[in-house]
Coordinates of N, CA and C in Angstrom, one line a residue:
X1 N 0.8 -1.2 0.0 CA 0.0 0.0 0.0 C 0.9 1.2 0.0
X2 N 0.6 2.0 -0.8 CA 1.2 3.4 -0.8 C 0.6 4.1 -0.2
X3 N 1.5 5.1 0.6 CA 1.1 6.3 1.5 C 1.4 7.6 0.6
X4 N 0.3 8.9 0.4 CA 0.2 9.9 -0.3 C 1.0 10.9 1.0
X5 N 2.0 11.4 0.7 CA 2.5 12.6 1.6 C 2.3 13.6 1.2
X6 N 1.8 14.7 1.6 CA 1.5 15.6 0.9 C 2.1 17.1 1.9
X7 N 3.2 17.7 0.9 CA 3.5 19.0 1.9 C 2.9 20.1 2.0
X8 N 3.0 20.6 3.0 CA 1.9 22.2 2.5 C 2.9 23.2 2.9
X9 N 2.5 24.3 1.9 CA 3.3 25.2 1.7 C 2.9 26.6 2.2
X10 N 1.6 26.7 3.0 CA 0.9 28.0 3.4 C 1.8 28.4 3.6
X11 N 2.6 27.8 5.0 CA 3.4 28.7 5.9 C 4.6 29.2 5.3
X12 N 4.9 28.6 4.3 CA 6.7 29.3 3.8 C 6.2 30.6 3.0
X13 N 7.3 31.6 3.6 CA 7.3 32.3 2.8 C 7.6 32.8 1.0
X14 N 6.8 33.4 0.5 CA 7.2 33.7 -1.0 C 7.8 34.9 -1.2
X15 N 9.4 35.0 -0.7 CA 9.7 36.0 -0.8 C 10.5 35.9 -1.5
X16 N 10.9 36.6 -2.3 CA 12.2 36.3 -3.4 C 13.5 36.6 -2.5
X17 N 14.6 36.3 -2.8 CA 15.6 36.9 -2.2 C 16.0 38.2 -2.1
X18 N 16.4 39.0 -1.1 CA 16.2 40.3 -1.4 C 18.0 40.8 -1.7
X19 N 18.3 41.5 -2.7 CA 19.5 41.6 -3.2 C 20.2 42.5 -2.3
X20 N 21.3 42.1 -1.8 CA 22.6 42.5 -0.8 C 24.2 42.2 -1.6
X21 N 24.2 43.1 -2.3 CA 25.7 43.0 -3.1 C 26.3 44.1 -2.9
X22 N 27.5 43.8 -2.0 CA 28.2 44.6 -1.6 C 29.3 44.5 -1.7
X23 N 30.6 44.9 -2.2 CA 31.9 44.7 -2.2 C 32.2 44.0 -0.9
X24 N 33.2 43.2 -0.6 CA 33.5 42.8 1.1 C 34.6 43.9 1.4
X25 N 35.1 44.4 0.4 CA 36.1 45.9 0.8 C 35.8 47.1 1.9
X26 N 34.5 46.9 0.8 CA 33.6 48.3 1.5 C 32.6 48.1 2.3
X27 N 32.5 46.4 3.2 CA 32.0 46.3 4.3 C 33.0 46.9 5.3
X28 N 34.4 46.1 5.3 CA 35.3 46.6 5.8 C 35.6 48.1 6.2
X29 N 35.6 49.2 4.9 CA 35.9 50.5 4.8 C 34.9 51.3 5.9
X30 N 33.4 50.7 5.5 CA 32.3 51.4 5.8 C 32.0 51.0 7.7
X31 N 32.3 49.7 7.6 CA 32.5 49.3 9.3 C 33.8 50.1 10.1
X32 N 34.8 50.9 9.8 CA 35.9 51.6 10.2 C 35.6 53.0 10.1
X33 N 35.0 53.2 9.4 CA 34.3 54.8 9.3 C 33.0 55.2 9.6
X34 N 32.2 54.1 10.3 CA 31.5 54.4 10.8 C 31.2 54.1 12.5
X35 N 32.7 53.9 12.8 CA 32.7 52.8 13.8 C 31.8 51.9 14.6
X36 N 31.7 51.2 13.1 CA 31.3 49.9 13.6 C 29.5 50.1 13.4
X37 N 29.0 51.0 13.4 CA 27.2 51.4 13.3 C 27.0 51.1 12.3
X38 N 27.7 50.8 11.0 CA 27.4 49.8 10.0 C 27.2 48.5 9.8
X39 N 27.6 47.8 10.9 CA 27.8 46.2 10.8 C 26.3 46.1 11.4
X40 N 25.8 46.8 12.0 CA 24.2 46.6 12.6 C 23.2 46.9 11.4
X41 N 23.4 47.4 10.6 CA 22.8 47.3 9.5 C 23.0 46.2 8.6
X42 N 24.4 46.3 8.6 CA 24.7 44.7 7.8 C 24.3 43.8 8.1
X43 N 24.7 43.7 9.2 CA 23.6 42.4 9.9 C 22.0 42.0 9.6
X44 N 21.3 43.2 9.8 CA 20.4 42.8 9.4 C 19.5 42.3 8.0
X45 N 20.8 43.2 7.1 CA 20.3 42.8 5.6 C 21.3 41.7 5.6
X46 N 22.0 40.9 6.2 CA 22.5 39.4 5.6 C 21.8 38.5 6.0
X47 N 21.0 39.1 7.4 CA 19.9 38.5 8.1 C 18.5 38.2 7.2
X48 N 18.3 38.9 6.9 CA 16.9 39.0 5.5 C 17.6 38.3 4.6
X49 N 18.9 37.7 3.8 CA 19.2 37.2 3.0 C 19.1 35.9 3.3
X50 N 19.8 35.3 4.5 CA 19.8 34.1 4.5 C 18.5 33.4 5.1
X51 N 17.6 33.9 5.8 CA 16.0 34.0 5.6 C 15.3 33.3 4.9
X52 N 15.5 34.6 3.5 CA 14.8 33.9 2.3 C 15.0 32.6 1.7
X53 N 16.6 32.4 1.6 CA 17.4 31.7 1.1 C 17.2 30.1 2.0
X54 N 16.9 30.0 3.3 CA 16.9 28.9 3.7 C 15.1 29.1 4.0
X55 N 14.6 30.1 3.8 CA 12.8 29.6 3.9 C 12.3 29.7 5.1
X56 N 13.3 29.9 6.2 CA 12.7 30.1 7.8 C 13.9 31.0 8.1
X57 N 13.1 31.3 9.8 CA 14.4 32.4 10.2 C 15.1 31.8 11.2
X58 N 16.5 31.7 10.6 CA 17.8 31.5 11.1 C 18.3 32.7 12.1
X59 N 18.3 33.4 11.5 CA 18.8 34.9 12.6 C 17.7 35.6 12.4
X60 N 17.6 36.0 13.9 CA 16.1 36.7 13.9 C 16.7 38.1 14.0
X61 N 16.1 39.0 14.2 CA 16.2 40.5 13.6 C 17.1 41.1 15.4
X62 N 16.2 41.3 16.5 CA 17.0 41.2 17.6 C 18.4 40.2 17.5
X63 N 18.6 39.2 17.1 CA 20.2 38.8 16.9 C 21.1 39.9 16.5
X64 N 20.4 39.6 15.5 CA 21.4 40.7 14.0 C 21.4 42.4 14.7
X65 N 20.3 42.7 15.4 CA 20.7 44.0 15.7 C 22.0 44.2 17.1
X66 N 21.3 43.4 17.5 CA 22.2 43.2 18.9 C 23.8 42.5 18.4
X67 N 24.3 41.8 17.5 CA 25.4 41.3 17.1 C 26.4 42.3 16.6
X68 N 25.8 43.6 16.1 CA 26.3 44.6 15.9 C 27.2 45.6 17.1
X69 N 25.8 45.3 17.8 CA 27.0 46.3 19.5 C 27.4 45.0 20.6
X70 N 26.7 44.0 20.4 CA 27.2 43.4 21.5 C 28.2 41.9 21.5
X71 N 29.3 42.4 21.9 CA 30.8 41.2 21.2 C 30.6 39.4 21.5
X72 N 30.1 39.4 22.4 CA 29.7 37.7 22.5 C 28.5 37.2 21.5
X73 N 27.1 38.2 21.0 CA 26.6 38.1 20.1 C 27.1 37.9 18.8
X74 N 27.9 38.3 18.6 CA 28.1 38.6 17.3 C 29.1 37.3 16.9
X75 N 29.7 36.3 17.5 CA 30.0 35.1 17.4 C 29.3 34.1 17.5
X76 N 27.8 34.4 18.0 CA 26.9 33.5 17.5 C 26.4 33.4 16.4
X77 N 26.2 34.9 15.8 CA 25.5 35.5 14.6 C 26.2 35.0 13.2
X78 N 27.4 35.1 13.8 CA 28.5 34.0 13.1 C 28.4 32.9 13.1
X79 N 28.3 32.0 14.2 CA 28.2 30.7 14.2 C 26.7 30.1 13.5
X80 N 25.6 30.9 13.4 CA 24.5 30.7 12.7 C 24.8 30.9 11.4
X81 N 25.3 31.7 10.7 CA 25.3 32.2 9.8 C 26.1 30.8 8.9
X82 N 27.1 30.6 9.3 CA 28.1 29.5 9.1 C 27.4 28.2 9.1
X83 N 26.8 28.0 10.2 CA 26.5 26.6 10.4 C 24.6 25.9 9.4
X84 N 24.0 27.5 9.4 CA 22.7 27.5 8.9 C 22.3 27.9 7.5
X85 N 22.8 29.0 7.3 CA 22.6 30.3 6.1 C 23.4 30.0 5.0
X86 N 24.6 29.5 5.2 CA 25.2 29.7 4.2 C 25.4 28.1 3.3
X87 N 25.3 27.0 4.0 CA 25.0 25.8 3.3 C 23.9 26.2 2.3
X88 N 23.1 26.3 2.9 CA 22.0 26.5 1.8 C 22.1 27.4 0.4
X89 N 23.1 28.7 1.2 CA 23.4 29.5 -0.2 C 24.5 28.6 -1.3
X90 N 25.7 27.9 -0.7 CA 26.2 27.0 -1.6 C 25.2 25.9 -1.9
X91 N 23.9 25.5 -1.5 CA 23.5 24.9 -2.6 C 22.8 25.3 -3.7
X92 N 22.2 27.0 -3.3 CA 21.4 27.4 -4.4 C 22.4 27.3 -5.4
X93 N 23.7 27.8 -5.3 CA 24.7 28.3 -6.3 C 25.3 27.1 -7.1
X94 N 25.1 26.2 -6.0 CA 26.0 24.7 -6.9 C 27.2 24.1 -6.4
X95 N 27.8 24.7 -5.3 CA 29.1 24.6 -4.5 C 28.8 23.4 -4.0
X96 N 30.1 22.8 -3.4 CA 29.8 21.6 -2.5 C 29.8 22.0 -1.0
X97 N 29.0 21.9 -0.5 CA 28.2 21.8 1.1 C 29.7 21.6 1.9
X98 N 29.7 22.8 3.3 CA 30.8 22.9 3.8 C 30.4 23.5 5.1
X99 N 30.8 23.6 6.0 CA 30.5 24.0 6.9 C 31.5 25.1 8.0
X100 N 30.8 26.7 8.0 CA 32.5 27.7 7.8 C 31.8 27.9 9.3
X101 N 31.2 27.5 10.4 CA 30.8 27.9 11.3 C 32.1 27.9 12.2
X102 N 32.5 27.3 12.4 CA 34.1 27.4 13.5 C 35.1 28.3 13.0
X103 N 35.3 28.2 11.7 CA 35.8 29.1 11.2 C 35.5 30.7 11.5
X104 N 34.0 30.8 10.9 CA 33.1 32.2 11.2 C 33.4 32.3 12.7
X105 N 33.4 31.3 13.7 CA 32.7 31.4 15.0 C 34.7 32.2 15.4
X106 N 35.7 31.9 15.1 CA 37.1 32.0 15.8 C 37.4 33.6 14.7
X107 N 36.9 33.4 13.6 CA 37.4 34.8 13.0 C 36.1 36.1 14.1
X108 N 35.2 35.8 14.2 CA 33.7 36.6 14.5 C 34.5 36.8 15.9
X109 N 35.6 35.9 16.5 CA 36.0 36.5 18.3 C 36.7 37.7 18.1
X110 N 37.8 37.0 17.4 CA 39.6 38.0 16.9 C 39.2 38.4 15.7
X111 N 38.7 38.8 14.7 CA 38.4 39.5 13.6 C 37.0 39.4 13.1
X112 N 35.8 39.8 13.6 CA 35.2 40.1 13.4 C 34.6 40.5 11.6
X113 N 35.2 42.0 11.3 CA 35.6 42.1 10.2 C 36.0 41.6 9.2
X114 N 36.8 40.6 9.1 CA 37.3 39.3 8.4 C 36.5 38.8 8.1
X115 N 35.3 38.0 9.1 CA 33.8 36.9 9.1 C 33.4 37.9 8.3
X116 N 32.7 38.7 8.4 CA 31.8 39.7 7.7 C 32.4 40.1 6.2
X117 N 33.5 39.9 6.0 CA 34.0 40.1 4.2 C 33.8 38.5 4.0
X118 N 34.3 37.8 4.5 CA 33.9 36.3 4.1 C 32.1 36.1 3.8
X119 N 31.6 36.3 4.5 CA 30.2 35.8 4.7 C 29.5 36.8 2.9
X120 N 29.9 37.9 3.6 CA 29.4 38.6 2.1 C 29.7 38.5 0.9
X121 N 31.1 38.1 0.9 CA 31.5 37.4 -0.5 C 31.0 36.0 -1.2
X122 N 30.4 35.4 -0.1 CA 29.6 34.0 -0.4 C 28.1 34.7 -0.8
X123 N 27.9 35.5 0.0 CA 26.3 36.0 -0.5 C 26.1 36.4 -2.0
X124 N 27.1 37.3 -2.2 CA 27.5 37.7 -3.5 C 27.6 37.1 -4.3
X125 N 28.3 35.8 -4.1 CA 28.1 34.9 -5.3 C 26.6 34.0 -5.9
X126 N 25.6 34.7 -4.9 CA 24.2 34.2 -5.2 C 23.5 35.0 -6.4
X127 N 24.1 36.3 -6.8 CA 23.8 37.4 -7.8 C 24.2 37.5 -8.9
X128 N 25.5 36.5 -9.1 CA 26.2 35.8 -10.1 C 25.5 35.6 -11.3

């Protein structure tokens, strides 16, 4: 006997991806010249990206705001980002499945800035 499974789709959202193409230079530039009151914005538009991208919310909007001013946050926001958001973007794109969360999570302690040119240069390749 076959069983009919049937998924429903009410609850996902139909959002398209929302486009965040940024140089990872001028994350850098713009997070030093603004000290740092940029990455709280960043955050939250990489936050809306990986969102759409994985269909539920991975980083919720309090994360992403708070990951900007507050330093132990912001290694989580990293470790989500790494461990949840960004598989998914290497598989929209075709890449093979890898997992940069320890990586994100040790650059996000001692360079911060570094994660955040990484993480956006992967995004970027979704606009390709």
């Amino acid at each position: 006997m076959m069983e009919n499974t049937i998924t429903e789709h009410w609850n996902r959202p139909n959002n398209p991806i929302p486009v965040f193409k940024v140089d990872p230079i001028l994350v850098l530039i713009f997070g030093f010249i603004t000290c740092g009151l940029y990455h709280i914005y960043w955050n939250i538009k990489i936050a809306e990206v990986l969102n759409a991208v994985t269909e539920r919310e991975v980083i919720s909007s309090p994360i992403a705001i708070f990951a900007g001013c507050c330093f132990p946050i912001n290694v989580y926001f990293f470790y989500l980002a790494g461990r949840e958001g960004l598989p998914e973007v290497y598989k929209r794109i075709g890449y093979p499945q890898k997992d940069d969360s320890t990586l994100l999570m040790v650059l996000g302690f001692f360079f911060p800035m570094a994660a955040a040119m990484i993480v956006q240069n992967d995004i970027n390749k979704l606009y390709n």
